[in-house]
């Protein structure tokens, strides 16, 4: 759908790189309800952001004009790092309610969505599998990356942040300016703040990434983080509804069985029980089924497990299936992760397997980033440091976030608090992406922040993410 919308739009948009950048109607025949009346622009920015280098890339931006009398703008910065702005489209109606007086502006940062890609041909909207790479596209994509290494290395966090600076300064319009970032988007926003390129009235960060030099929570330790949260979930169920042997001990026996009993393992999706269970920690409804899954598996009943897995598949399919720009850019994820967010670049896949022993909940990420073969870029002066000054900042963090660990976020907040007015709102039991899963609590507090009110409620209980009692 968006593929057609984008290419019909390209014919009328102005390609610019200075303050005369304009938004135009994307397509008058647009039928996706949440995208109706949105405006689009494609802006050329430098590929390298260095003097003497003239090569440019295209950045796609979509704007949703303020519902009520306009007072400014808020930029929504997606996570990933491979996710495009389309990850926010299902939430746009809610964001309009929260910020009725602000234009909502959603960019596809470099390497994602309808913006320029690392593999321009294979990740094209018009390629066989759209922007997601098909199996036979990986080889040519690798060839592109290694055939033009300087181009590939330009897709860095710092360059993406500089892109944001250009966009915010040229496309925000008059009035107040705010930025919201989620997950990797929080890292990208903070990199922008390090560069002192823009003046903003406030920053909202959702699911804050750990400090880059925090060895307890970097991406190579994702399975340990996931296991920690999973055990906390099980402990909660034991506390609220004790039934003899604790759930963790029972699950440990099931995982051992899945590794020794071939017939049992063959009935588990993907034949990796700990990884499947780790995935469930992201979605409250799925997470609440863990006791029933364990009880069923002990009886050789796989129905609850399979039903929950299908529910998860349906959840993600329903969330982004309407948007052609939804698929994440795996090349971008791998380049940025290997270059900056893996503190153990020498880790081998056998090490990942060894570290996973004894874990009840795991993530596939450590195995994916081990033994990196992608061309990486050099870490720059911004690596591991924090901004010299922060504008008023509001941070939302779930206490059961299996991706950006709560304790890691708290450590980060302590450092950020030394350079500005930073408020942490802890959302009890919330997983990753508070604005998605704890919408009412996020809406209330975010609106208060934009209105300039003091945030007095810093520990929040939200019924939609509360663990089932």
PDB file of N, CA and C in Angstrom, residues 215-231 272 274-279 281 344 347 349 351-369 401-405:
ATOM      1  N   UNK A 215      28.645  -2.681  30.804  1.00  0.00           N
ATOM      2  CA  UNK A 215      28.886  -4.052  30.391  1.00  0.00           C
ATOM      3  C   UNK A 215      27.867  -5.057  30.888  1.00  0.00           C
ATOM      4  N   UNK A 216      27.026  -4.670  31.838  1.00  0.00           N
ATOM      5  CA  UNK A 216      26.009  -5.590  32.335  1.00  0.00           C
ATOM      6  C   UNK A 216      24.824  -5.715  31.390  1.00  0.00           C
ATOM      7  N   UNK A 217      24.631  -4.686  30.539  1.00  0.00           N
ATOM      8  CA  UNK A 217      23.384  -4.631  29.785  1.00  0.00           C
ATOM      9  C   UNK A 217      23.556  -4.367  28.293  1.00  0.00           C
ATOM     10  N   UNK A 218      24.781  -4.511  27.766  1.00  0.00           N
ATOM     11  CA  UNK A 218      24.931  -4.309  26.324  1.00  0.00           C
ATOM     12  C   UNK A 218      24.258  -5.472  25.588  1.00  0.00           C
ATOM     13  N   UNK A 219      24.152  -5.365  24.270  1.00  0.00           N
ATOM     14  CA  UNK A 219      23.332  -6.317  23.525  1.00  0.00           C
ATOM     15  C   UNK A 219      23.850  -7.753  23.581  1.00  0.00           C
ATOM     16  N   UNK A 220      25.142  -7.941  23.827  1.00  0.00           N
ATOM     17  CA  UNK A 220      25.657  -9.306  23.944  1.00  0.00           C
ATOM     18  C   UNK A 220      25.125  -9.992  25.190  1.00  0.00           C
ATOM     19  N   UNK A 221      24.580  -9.202  26.139  1.00  0.00           N
ATOM     20  CA  UNK A 221      24.031  -9.751  27.384  1.00  0.00           C
ATOM     21  C   UNK A 221      22.497  -9.808  27.354  1.00  0.00           C
ATOM     22  N   UNK A 222      21.905  -9.684  26.174  1.00  0.00           N
ATOM     23  CA  UNK A 222      20.446  -9.636  26.094  1.00  0.00           C
ATOM     24  C   UNK A 222      19.767 -10.863  26.699  1.00  0.00           C
ATOM     25  N   UNK A 223      20.331 -12.046  26.514  1.00  0.00           N
ATOM     26  CA  UNK A 223      19.695 -13.236  27.086  1.00  0.00           C
ATOM     27  C   UNK A 223      19.691 -13.206  28.607  1.00  0.00           C
ATOM     28  N   UNK A 224      20.766 -12.695  29.201  1.00  0.00           N
ATOM     29  CA  UNK A 224      20.802 -12.583  30.655  1.00  0.00           C
ATOM     30  C   UNK A 224      19.748 -11.612  31.160  1.00  0.00           C
ATOM     31  N   UNK A 225      19.565 -10.520  30.429  1.00  0.00           N
ATOM     32  CA  UNK A 225      18.527  -9.545  30.786  1.00  0.00           C
ATOM     33  C   UNK A 225      17.147 -10.185  30.662  1.00  0.00           C
ATOM     34  N   UNK A 226      16.926 -10.887  29.561  1.00  0.00           N
ATOM     35  CA  UNK A 226      15.641 -11.543  29.328  1.00  0.00           C
ATOM     36  C   UNK A 226      15.349 -12.577  30.410  1.00  0.00           C
ATOM     37  N   UNK A 227      16.352 -13.361  30.775  1.00  0.00           N
ATOM     38  CA  UNK A 227      16.173 -14.390  31.806  1.00  0.00           C
ATOM     39  C   UNK A 227      15.857 -13.768  33.163  1.00  0.00           C
ATOM     40  N   UNK A 228      16.535 -12.672  33.473  1.00  0.00           N
ATOM     41  CA  UNK A 228      16.284 -11.979  34.738  1.00  0.00           C
ATOM     42  C   UNK A 228      14.828 -11.548  34.835  1.00  0.00           C
ATOM     43  N   UNK A 229      14.305 -10.960  33.772  1.00  0.00           N
ATOM     44  CA  UNK A 229      12.919 -10.496  33.777  1.00  0.00           C
ATOM     45  C   UNK A 229      11.966 -11.684  33.817  1.00  0.00           C
ATOM     46  N   UNK A 230      12.261 -12.721  33.044  1.00  0.00           N
ATOM     47  CA  UNK A 230      11.390 -13.888  33.046  1.00  0.00           C
ATOM     48  C   UNK A 230      11.276 -14.532  34.419  1.00  0.00           C
ATOM     49  N   UNK A 231      12.381 -14.625  35.122  1.00  0.00           N
ATOM     50  CA  UNK A 231      12.347 -15.191  36.478  1.00  0.00           C
ATOM     51  C   UNK A 231      11.559 -14.304  37.436  1.00  0.00           C
ATOM     52  N   UNK A 272      13.157 -24.488  20.307  1.00  0.00           N
ATOM     53  CA  UNK A 272      13.965 -23.765  21.305  1.00  0.00           C
ATOM     54  C   UNK A 272      13.012 -23.140  22.308  1.00  0.00           C
ATOM     55  N   UNK A 274      13.345 -21.984  25.448  1.00  0.00           N
ATOM     56  CA  UNK A 274      13.718 -20.775  26.187  1.00  0.00           C
ATOM     57  C   UNK A 274      13.584 -19.520  25.318  1.00  0.00           C
ATOM     58  N   UNK A 275      13.882 -19.653  24.028  1.00  0.00           N
ATOM     59  CA  UNK A 275      13.756 -18.512  23.124  1.00  0.00           C
ATOM     60  C   UNK A 275      12.293 -18.157  22.889  1.00  0.00           C
ATOM     61  N   UNK A 276      11.438 -19.167  22.741  1.00  0.00           N
ATOM     62  CA  UNK A 276      10.002 -18.925  22.560  1.00  0.00           C
ATOM     63  C   UNK A 276       9.425 -18.232  23.783  1.00  0.00           C
ATOM     64  N   UNK A 277       9.806 -18.702  24.970  1.00  0.00           N
ATOM     65  CA  UNK A 277       9.296 -18.096  26.202  1.00  0.00           C
ATOM     66  C   UNK A 277       9.836 -16.683  26.386  1.00  0.00           C
ATOM     67  N   UNK A 278      11.085 -16.446  25.975  1.00  0.00           N
ATOM     68  CA  UNK A 278      11.636 -15.100  26.052  1.00  0.00           C
ATOM     69  C   UNK A 278      10.847 -14.120  25.219  1.00  0.00           C
ATOM     70  N   UNK A 279      10.393 -14.553  24.058  1.00  0.00           N
ATOM     71  CA  UNK A 279       9.588 -13.712  23.179  1.00  0.00           C
ATOM     72  C   UNK A 279       8.272 -13.306  23.831  1.00  0.00           C
ATOM     73  N   UNK A 281       7.704 -12.464  26.815  1.00  0.00           N
ATOM     74  CA  UNK A 281       7.840 -11.417  27.831  1.00  0.00           C
ATOM     75  C   UNK A 281       7.559 -10.023  27.278  1.00  0.00           C
ATOM     76  N   UNK A 344      31.335  -6.871  23.338  1.00  0.00           N
ATOM     77  CA  UNK A 344      32.144  -8.091  23.229  1.00  0.00           C
ATOM     78  C   UNK A 344      32.194  -8.551  21.769  1.00  0.00           C
ATOM     79  N   UNK A 347      33.095 -12.203  20.753  1.00  0.00           N
ATOM     80  CA  UNK A 347      32.287 -13.326  21.218  1.00  0.00           C
ATOM     81  C   UNK A 347      31.946 -14.276  20.067  1.00  0.00           C
ATOM     82  N   UNK A 349      29.862 -17.826  18.562  1.00  0.00           N
ATOM     83  CA  UNK A 349      28.554 -18.444  18.722  1.00  0.00           C
ATOM     84  C   UNK A 349      28.591 -19.571  19.757  1.00  0.00           C
ATOM     85  N   UNK A 351      30.295 -19.434  22.425  1.00  0.00           N
ATOM     86  CA  UNK A 351      30.217 -18.731  23.706  1.00  0.00           C
ATOM     87  C   UNK A 351      28.768 -18.421  24.061  1.00  0.00           C
ATOM     88  N   UNK A 352      27.983 -18.047  23.041  1.00  0.00           N
ATOM     89  CA  UNK A 352      26.562 -17.750  23.266  1.00  0.00           C
ATOM     90  C   UNK A 352      25.853 -18.993  23.782  1.00  0.00           C
ATOM     91  N   UNK A 353      26.145 -20.121  23.169  1.00  0.00           N
ATOM     92  CA  UNK A 353      25.527 -21.376  23.598  1.00  0.00           C
ATOM     93  C   UNK A 353      25.920 -21.701  25.037  1.00  0.00           C
ATOM     94  N   UNK A 354      27.185 -21.506  25.364  1.00  0.00           N
ATOM     95  CA  UNK A 354      27.664 -21.813  26.712  1.00  0.00           C
ATOM     96  C   UNK A 354      26.998 -20.898  27.744  1.00  0.00           C
ATOM     97  N   UNK A 355      26.878 -19.619  27.421  1.00  0.00           N
ATOM     98  CA  UNK A 355      26.281 -18.670  28.367  1.00  0.00           C
ATOM     99  C   UNK A 355      24.790 -18.906  28.549  1.00  0.00           C
ATOM    100  N   UNK A 356      24.160 -19.537  27.551  1.00  0.00           N
ATOM    101  CA  UNK A 356      22.715 -19.771  27.634  1.00  0.00           C
ATOM    102  C   UNK A 356      22.369 -20.953  28.538  1.00  0.00           C
ATOM    103  N   UNK A 357      23.383 -21.751  28.892  1.00  0.00           N
ATOM    104  CA  UNK A 357      23.113 -22.894  29.763  1.00  0.00           C
ATOM    105  C   UNK A 357      22.600 -22.409  31.119  1.00  0.00           C
ATOM    106  N   UNK A 358      21.509 -22.973  31.538  1.00  0.00           N
ATOM    107  CA  UNK A 358      20.930 -22.588  32.825  1.00  0.00           C
ATOM    108  C   UNK A 358      19.936 -21.445  32.730  1.00  0.00           C
ATOM    109  N   UNK A 359      19.831 -20.803  31.558  1.00  0.00           N
ATOM    110  CA  UNK A 359      18.860 -19.720  31.394  1.00  0.00           C
ATOM    111  C   UNK A 359      17.505 -20.302  31.019  1.00  0.00           C
ATOM    112  N   UNK A 360      16.457 -19.786  31.626  1.00  0.00           N
ATOM    113  CA  UNK A 360      15.098 -20.241  31.332  1.00  0.00           C
ATOM    114  C   UNK A 360      14.480 -19.458  30.182  1.00  0.00           C
ATOM    115  N   UNK A 361      14.917 -18.230  30.033  1.00  0.00           N
ATOM    116  CA  UNK A 361      14.407 -17.340  28.992  1.00  0.00           C
ATOM    117  C   UNK A 361      15.614 -16.775  28.237  1.00  0.00           C
ATOM    118  N   UNK A 362      15.585 -16.841  26.922  1.00  0.00           N
ATOM    119  CA  UNK A 362      16.710 -16.325  26.151  1.00  0.00           C
ATOM    120  C   UNK A 362      16.214 -15.457  24.996  1.00  0.00           C
ATOM    121  N   UNK A 363      17.153 -14.741  24.404  1.00  0.00           N
ATOM    122  CA  UNK A 363      16.893 -13.900  23.231  1.00  0.00           C
ATOM    123  C   UNK A 363      17.735 -14.421  22.073  1.00  0.00           C
ATOM    124  N   UNK A 364      17.235 -14.343  20.845  1.00  0.00           N
ATOM    125  CA  UNK A 364      18.041 -14.764  19.692  1.00  0.00           C
ATOM    126  C   UNK A 364      19.124 -13.755  19.338  1.00  0.00           C
ATOM    127  N   UNK A 365      19.076 -12.559  19.931  1.00  0.00           N
ATOM    128  CA  UNK A 365      19.973 -11.482  19.516  1.00  0.00           C
ATOM    129  C   UNK A 365      21.459 -11.801  19.712  1.00  0.00           C
ATOM    130  N   UNK A 366      21.906 -12.306  20.861  1.00  0.00           N
ATOM    131  CA  UNK A 366      23.347 -12.580  21.016  1.00  0.00           C
ATOM    132  C   UNK A 366      23.902 -13.493  19.938  1.00  0.00           C
ATOM    133  N   UNK A 367      23.140 -14.497  19.537  1.00  0.00           N
ATOM    134  CA  UNK A 367      23.623 -15.393  18.485  1.00  0.00           C
ATOM    135  C   UNK A 367      23.698 -14.679  17.141  1.00  0.00           C
ATOM    136  N   UNK A 368      22.771 -13.766  16.898  1.00  0.00           N
ATOM    137  CA  UNK A 368      22.754 -13.040  15.635  1.00  0.00           C
ATOM    138  C   UNK A 368      23.935 -12.083  15.508  1.00  0.00           C
ATOM    139  N   UNK A 369      24.372 -11.518  16.629  1.00  0.00           N
ATOM    140  CA  UNK A 369      25.444 -10.521  16.548  1.00  0.00           C
ATOM    141  C   UNK A 369      26.831 -11.119  16.770  1.00  0.00           C
ATOM    142  N   UNK A 401      10.931  -4.767  31.694  1.00  0.00           N
ATOM    143  CA  UNK A 401      11.347  -4.610  30.300  1.00  0.00           C
ATOM    144  C   UNK A 401      12.431  -5.633  29.994  1.00  0.00           C
ATOM    145  N   UNK A 402      12.172  -6.590  29.088  1.00  0.00           N
ATOM    146  CA  UNK A 402      13.169  -7.626  28.796  1.00  0.00           C
ATOM    147  C   UNK A 402      14.191  -7.216  27.742  1.00  0.00           C
ATOM    148  N   UNK A 403      14.109  -5.988  27.251  1.00  0.00           N
ATOM    149  CA  UNK A 403      15.039  -5.512  26.229  1.00  0.00           C
ATOM    150  C   UNK A 403      15.958  -4.416  26.769  1.00  0.00           C
ATOM    151  N   UNK A 404      15.392  -3.347  27.276  1.00  0.00           N
ATOM    152  CA  UNK A 404      16.203  -2.288  27.886  1.00  0.00           C
ATOM    153  C   UNK A 404      15.985  -2.375  29.396  1.00  0.00           C
ATOM    154  N   UNK A 405      16.903  -3.012  30.050  1.00  0.00           N
ATOM    155  CA  UNK A 405      16.758  -3.398  31.451  1.00  0.00           C
ATOM    156  C   UNK A 405      16.471  -2.196  32.362  1.00  0.00           C
TER     157      UNK A 405
END
